[in-house]
PDB file of C-alpha atoms in Angstrom:
ATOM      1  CA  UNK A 335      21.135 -11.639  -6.504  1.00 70.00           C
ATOM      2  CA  UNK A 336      20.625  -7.856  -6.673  1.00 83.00           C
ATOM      3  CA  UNK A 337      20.849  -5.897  -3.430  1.00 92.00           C
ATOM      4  CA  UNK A 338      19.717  -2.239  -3.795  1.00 96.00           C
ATOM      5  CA  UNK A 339      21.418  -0.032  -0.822  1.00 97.00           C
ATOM      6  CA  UNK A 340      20.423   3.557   0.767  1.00 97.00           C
ATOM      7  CA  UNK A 341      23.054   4.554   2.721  1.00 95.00           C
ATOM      8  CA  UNK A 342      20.961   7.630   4.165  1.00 96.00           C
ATOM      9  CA  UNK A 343      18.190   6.387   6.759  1.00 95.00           C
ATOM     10  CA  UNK A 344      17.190   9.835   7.514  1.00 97.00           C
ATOM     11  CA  UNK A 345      17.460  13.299   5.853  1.00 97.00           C
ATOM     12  CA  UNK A 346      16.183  16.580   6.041  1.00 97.00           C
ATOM     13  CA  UNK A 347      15.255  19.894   4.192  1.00 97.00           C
ATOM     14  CA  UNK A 348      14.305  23.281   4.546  1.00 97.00           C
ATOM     15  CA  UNK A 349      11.222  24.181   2.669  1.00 97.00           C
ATOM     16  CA  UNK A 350      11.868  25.141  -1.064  1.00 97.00           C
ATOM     17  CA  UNK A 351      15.395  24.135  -0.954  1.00 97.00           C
ATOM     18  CA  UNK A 352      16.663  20.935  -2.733  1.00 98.00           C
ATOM     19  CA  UNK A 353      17.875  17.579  -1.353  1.00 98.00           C
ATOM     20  CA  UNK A 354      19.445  14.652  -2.878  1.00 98.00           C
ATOM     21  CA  UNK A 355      18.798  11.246  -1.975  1.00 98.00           C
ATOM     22  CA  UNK A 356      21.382   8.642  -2.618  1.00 98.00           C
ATOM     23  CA  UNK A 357      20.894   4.938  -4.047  1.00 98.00           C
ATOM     24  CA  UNK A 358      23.234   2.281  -4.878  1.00 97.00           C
ATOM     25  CA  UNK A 359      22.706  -1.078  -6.649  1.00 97.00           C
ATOM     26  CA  UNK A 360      24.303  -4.159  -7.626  1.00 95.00           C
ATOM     27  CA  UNK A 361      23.600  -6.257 -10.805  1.00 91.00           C
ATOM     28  CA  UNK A 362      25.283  -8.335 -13.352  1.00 88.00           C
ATOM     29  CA  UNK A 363      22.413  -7.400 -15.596  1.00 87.00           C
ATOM     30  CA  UNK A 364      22.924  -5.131 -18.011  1.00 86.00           C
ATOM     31  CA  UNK A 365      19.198  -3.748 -18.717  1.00 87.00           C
ATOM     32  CA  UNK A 366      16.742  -3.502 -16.015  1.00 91.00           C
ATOM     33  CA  UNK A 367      14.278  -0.407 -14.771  1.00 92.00           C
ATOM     34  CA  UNK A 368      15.325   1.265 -11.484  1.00 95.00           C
ATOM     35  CA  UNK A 369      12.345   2.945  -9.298  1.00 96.00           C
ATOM     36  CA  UNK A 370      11.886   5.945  -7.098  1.00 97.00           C
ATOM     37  CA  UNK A 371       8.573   5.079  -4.723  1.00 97.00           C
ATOM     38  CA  UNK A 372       7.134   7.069  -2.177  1.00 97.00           C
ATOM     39  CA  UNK A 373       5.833   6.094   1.136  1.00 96.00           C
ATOM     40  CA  UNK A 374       4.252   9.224   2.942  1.00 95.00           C
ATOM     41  CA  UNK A 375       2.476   8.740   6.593  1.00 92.00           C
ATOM     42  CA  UNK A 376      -0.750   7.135   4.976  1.00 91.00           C
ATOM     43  CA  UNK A 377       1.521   3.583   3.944  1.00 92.00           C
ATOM     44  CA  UNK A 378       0.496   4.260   0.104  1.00 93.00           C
ATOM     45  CA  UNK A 379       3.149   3.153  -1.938  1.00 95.00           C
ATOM     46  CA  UNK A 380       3.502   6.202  -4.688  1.00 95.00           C
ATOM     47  CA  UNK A 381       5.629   5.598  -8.153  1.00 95.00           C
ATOM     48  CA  UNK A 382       7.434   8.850  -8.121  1.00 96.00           C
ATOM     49  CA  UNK A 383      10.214   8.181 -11.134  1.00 96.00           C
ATOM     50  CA  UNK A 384      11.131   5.643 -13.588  1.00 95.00           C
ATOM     51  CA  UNK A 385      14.718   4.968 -15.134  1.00 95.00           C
ATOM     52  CA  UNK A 386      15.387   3.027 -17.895  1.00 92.00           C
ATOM     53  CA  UNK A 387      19.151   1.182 -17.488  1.00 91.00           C
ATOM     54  CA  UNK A 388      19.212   1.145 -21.579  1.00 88.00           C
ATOM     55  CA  UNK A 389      18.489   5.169 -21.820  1.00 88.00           C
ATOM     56  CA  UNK A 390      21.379   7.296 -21.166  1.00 84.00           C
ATOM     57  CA  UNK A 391      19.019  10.837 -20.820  1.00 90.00           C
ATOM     58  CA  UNK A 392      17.770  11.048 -16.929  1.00 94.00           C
ATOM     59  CA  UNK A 393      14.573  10.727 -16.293  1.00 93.00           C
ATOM     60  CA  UNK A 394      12.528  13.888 -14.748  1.00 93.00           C
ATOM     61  CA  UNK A 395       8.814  14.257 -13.769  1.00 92.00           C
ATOM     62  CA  UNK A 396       8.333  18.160 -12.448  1.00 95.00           C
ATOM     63  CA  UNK A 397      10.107  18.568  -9.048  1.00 97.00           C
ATOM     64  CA  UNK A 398      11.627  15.244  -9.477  1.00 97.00           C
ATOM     65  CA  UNK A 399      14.538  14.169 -11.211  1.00 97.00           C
ATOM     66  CA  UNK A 400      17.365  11.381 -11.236  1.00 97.00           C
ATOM     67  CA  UNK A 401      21.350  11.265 -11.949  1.00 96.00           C
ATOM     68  CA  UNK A 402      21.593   7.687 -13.075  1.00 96.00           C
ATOM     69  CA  UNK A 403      25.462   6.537 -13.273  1.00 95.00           C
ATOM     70  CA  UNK A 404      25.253   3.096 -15.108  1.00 94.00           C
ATOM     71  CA  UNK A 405      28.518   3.002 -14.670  1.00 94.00           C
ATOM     72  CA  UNK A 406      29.131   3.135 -11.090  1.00 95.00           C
ATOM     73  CA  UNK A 407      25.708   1.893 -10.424  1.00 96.00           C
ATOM     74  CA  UNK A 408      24.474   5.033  -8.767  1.00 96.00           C
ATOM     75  CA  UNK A 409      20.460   6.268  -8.665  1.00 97.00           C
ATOM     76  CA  UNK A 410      19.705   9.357  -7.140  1.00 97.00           C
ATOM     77  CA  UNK A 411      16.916  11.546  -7.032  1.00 98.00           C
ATOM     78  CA  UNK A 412      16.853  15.181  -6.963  1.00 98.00           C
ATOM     79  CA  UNK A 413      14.050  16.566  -5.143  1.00 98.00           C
ATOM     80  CA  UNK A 414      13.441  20.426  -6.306  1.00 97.00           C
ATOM     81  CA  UNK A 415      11.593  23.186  -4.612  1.00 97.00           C
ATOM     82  CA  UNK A 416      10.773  21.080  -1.369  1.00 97.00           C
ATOM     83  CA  UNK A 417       7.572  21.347   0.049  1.00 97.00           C
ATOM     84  CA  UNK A 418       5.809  19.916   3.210  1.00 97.00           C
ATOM     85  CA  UNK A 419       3.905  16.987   1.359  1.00 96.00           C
ATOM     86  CA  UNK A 420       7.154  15.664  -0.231  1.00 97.00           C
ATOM     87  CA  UNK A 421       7.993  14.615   3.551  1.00 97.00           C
ATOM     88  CA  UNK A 422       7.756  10.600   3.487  1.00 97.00           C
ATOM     89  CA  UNK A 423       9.916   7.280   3.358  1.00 97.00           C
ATOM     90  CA  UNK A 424      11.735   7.023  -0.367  1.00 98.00           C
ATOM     91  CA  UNK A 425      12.180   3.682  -1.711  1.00 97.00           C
ATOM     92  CA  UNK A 426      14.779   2.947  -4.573  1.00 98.00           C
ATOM     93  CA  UNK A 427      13.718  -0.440  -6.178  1.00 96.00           C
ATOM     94  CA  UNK A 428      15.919  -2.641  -9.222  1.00 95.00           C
ATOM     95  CA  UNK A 429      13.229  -4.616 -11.273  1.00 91.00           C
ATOM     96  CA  UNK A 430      14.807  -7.090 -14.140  1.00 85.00           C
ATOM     97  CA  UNK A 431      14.038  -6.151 -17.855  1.00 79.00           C
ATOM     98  CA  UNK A 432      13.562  -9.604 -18.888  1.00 69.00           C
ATOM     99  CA  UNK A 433      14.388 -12.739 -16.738  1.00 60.00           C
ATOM    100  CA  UNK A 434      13.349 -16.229 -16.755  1.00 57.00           C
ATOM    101  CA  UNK A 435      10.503 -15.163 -14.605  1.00 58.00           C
ATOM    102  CA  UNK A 436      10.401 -12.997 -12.169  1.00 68.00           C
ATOM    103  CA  UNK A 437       9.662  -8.719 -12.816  1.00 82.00           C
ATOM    104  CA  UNK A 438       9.683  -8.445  -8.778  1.00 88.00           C
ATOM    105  CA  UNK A 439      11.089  -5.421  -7.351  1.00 92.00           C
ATOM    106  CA  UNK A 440      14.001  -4.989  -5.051  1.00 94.00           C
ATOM    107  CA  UNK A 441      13.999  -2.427  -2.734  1.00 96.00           C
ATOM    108  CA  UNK A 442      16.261  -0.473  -0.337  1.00 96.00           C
ATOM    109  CA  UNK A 443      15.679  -0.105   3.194  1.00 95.00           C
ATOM    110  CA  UNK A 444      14.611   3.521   2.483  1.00 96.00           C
ATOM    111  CA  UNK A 445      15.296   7.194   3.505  1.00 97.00           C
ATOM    112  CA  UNK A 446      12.777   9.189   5.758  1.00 97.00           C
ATOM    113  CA  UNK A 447      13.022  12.995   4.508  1.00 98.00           C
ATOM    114  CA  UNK A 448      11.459  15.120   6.686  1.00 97.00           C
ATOM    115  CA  UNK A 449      10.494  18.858   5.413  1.00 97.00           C
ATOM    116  CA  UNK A 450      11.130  21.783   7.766  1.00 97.00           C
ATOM    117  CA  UNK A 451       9.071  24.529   7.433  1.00 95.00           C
TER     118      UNK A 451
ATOM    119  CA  UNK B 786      -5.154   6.204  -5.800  1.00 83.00           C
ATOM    120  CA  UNK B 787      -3.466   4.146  -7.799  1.00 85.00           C
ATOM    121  CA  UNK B 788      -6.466   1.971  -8.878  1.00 92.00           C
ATOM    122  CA  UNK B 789      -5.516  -1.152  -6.895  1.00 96.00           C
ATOM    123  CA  UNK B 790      -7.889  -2.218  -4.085  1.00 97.00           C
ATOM    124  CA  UNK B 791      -7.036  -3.941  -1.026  1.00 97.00           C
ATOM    125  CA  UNK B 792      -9.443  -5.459   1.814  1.00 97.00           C
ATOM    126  CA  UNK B 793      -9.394  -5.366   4.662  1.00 97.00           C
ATOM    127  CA  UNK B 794      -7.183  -2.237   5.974  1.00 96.00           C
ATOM    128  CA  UNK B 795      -7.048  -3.615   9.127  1.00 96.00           C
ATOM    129  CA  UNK B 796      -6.681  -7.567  10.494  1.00 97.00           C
ATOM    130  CA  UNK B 797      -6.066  -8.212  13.864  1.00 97.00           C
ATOM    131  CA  UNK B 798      -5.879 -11.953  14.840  1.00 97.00           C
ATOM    132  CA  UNK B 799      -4.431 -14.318  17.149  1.00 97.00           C
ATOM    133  CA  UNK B 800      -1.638 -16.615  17.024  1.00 97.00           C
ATOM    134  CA  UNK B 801      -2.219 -19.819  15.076  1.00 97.00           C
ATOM    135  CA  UNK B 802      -5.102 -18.193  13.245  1.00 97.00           C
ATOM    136  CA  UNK B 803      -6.090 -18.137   9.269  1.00 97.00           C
ATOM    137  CA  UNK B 804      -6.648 -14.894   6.836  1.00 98.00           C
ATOM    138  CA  UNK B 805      -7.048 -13.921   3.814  1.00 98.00           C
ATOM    139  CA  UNK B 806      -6.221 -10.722   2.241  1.00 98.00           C
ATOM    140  CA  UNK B 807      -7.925 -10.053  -0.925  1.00 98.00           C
ATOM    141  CA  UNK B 808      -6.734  -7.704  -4.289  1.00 98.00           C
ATOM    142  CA  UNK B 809      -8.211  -6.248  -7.287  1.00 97.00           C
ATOM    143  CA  UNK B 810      -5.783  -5.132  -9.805  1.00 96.00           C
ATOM    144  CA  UNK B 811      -6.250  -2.180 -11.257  1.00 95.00           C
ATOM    145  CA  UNK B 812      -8.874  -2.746 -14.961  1.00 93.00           C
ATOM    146  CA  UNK B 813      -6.685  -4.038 -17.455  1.00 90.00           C
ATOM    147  CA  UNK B 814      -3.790  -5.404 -15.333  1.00 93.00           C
ATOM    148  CA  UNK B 815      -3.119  -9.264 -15.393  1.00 92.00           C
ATOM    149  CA  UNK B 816       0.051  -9.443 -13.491  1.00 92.00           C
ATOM    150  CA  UNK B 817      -0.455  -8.987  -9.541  1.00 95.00           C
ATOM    151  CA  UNK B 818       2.255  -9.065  -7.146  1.00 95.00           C
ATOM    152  CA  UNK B 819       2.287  -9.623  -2.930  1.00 97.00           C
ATOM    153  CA  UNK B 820       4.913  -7.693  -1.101  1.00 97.00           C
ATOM    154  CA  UNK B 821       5.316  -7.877   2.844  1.00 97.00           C
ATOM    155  CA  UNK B 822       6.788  -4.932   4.897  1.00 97.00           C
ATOM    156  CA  UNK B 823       7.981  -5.496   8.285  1.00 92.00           C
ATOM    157  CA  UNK B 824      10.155  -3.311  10.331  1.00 83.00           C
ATOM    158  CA  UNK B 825      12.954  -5.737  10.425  1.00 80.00           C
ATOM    159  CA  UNK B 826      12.609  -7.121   6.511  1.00 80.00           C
ATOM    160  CA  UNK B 827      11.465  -4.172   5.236  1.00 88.00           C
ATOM    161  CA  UNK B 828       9.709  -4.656   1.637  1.00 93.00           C
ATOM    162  CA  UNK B 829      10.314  -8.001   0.474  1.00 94.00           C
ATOM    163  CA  UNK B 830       8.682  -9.986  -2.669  1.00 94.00           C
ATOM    164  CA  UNK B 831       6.399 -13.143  -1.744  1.00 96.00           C
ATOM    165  CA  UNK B 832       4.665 -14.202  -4.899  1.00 95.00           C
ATOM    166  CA  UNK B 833       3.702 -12.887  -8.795  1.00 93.00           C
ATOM    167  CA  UNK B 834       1.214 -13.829 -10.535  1.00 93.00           C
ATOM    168  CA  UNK B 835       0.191 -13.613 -13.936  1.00 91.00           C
ATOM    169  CA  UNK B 836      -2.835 -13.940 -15.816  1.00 92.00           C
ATOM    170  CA  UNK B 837      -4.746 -17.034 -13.365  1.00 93.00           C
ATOM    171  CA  UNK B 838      -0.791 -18.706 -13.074  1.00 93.00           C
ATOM    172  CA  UNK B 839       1.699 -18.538 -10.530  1.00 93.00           C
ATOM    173  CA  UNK B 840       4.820 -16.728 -11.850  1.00 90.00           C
ATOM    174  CA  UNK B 841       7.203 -16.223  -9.358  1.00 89.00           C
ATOM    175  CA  UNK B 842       8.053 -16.885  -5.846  1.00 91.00           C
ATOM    176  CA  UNK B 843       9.811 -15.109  -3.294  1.00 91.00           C
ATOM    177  CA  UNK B 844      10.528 -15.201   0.174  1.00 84.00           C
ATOM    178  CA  UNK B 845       7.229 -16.723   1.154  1.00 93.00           C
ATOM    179  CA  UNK B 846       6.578 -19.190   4.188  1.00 94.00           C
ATOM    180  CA  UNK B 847       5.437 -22.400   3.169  1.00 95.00           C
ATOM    181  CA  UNK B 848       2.462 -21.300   5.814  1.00 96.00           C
ATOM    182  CA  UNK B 849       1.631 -18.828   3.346  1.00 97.00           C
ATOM    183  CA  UNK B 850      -0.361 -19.227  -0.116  1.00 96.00           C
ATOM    184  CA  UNK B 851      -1.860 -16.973  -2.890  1.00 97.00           C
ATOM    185  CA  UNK B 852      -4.005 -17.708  -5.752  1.00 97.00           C
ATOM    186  CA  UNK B 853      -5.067 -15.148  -8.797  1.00 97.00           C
ATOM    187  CA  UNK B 854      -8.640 -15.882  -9.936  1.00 96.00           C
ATOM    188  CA  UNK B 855     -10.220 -16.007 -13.236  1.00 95.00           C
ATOM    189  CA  UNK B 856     -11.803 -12.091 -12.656  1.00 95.00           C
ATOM    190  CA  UNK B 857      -8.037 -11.565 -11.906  1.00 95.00           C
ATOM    191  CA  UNK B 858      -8.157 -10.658  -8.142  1.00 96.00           C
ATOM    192  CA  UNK B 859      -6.337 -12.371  -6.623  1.00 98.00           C
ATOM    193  CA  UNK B 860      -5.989 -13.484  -2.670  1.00 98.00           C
ATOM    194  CA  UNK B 861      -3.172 -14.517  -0.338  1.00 98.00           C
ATOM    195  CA  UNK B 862      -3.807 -16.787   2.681  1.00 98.00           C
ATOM    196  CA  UNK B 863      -1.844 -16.307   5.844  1.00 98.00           C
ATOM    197  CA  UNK B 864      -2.141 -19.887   8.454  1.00 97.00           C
ATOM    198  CA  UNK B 865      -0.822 -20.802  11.064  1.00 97.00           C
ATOM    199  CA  UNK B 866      -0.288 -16.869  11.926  1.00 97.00           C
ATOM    200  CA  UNK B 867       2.693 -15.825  14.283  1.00 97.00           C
ATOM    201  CA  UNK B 868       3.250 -13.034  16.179  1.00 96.00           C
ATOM    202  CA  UNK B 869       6.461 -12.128  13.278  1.00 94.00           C
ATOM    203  CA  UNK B 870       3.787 -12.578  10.384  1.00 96.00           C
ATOM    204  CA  UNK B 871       2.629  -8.894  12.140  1.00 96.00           C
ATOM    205  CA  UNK B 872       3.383  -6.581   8.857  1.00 97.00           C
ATOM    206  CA  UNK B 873       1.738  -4.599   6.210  1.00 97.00           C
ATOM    207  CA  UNK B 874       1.049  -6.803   3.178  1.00 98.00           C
ATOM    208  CA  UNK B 875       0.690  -4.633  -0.457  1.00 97.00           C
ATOM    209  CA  UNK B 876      -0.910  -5.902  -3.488  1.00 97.00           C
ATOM    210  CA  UNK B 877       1.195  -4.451  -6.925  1.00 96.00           C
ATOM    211  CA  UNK B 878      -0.299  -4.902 -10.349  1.00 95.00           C
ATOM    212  CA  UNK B 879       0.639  -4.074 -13.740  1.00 91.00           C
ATOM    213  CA  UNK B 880      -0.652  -4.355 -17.132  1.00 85.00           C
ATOM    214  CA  UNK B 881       1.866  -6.842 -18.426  1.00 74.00           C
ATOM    215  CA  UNK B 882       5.209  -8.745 -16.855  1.00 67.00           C
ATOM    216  CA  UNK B 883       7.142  -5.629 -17.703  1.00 70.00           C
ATOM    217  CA  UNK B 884       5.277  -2.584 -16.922  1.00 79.00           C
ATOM    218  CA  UNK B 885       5.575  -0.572 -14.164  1.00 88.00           C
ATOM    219  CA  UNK B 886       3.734  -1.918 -10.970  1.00 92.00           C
ATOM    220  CA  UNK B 887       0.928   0.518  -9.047  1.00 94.00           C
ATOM    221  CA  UNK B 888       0.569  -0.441  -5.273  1.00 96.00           C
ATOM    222  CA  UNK B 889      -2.549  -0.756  -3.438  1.00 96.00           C
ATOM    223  CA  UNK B 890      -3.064   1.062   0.121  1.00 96.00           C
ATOM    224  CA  UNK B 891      -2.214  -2.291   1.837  1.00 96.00           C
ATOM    225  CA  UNK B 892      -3.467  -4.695   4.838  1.00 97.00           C
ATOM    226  CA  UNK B 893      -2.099  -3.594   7.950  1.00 97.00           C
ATOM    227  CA  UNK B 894      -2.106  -7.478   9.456  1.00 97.00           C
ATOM    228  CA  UNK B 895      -1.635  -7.445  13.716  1.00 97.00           C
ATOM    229  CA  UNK B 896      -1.011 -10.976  14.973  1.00 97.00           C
ATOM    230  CA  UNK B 897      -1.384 -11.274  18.893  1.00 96.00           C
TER     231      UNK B 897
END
């Protein structure tokens, strides 16, 4: 089974610096989609970033980016220019890219940044 | 917002009480997807479906049940509640079994 791992429960930031949040996975797979979701005080649970295993070129939406290491089965995410809304729980998820049945997502237990002014 | 629709924000219940939690995907979507969050489990997968059928299970209590209708909402009935079934249940949908799933603001579920 895959396990997904976030070694960080908590982290911080200063305003407009940059943080790094860490994510580890384990698959036998060799395609699947790894996620970057967002859980701010409200409970929404926001798609911030998308990685597919198959593409080698990191994936990047504005402030956002990841380092994907296939390799060593790595996931980060690269948060740029932080600012006070970006404070929330971060979720890294593993979904299959084709399976017998199941696209369900596998998530960490999650890393509550907190944004200092 | 994400398009997905969840009702009711807030349940609370007693023990060995019934709900049900309704979902409308987002227009378009067929697949729909229950996850629970609890502070001990944190997010875990209970059930997909897809298009009216049941796709996939996951770690879903027998006392638990779902169904996806034929206007594709779908609901998932909680029996038999107990005071651990206390979580936040989200509804996911996507368009097909391999796009990326949008989350709904969830059912905040207190069982006392």
């Amino acid at each position: 089974a895959q396990t997904v791992t976030q070694s960080q429960p908590e982290m911080s930031v200063q305003e407009a610096e940059t943080v790094t949040l860490s994510c580890t996975y384990d698959t036998s797979e060799s395609d699947y989609y790894l996620f970057w979701y967002k859980q701010p005080p409200s409970r929404q649970m926001i798609l911030v970033i998308r990685q597919e295993a198959y593409k080698q070129q990191n994936a990047t939406e504005n402030r956002f980016s990841v380092n994907f290491q296939k390799a060593a089965k790595s996931f980060s995410l690269k948060i740029s220019d932080s600012q006070l809304g970006d404070a929330a729980m971060y979720f890294c998820a593993y979904r299959p890219y084709s399976g017998a049945g199941s696209y369900q997502l596998t998530f960490g237990k999650g890393t509550k940044l907190s944004v200092i002014p | 917002d994400s398009g997905v629709t969840q009702t009711p924000k807030h349940l609370i219940t007693a023990t060995g009480q019934r709900v049900t939690l309704r979902c409308s995907p987002r227009s378009g979507d067929l697949s729909v997807y229950w996850y629970q969050q609890s502070l001990d489990q944190g997010l875990q997968f209970l059930i997909q479906y897809y298009n009216g059928e049941e796709r996939a299970k996951g770690n879903i209590l027998e006392r638990f049940s779902a169904q996806q209708f034929p206007d594709l909402h779908s609901e998932l009935n909680l029996s038999s509640l107990e005071l651990g079934d206390s979580a936040l249940y989200f509804c996911a949908s996507s368009g097909t079994l391999t796009d990326t799933q949008y989350f709904g603001p969830g059912t905040r579920l207190t069982v006392l």
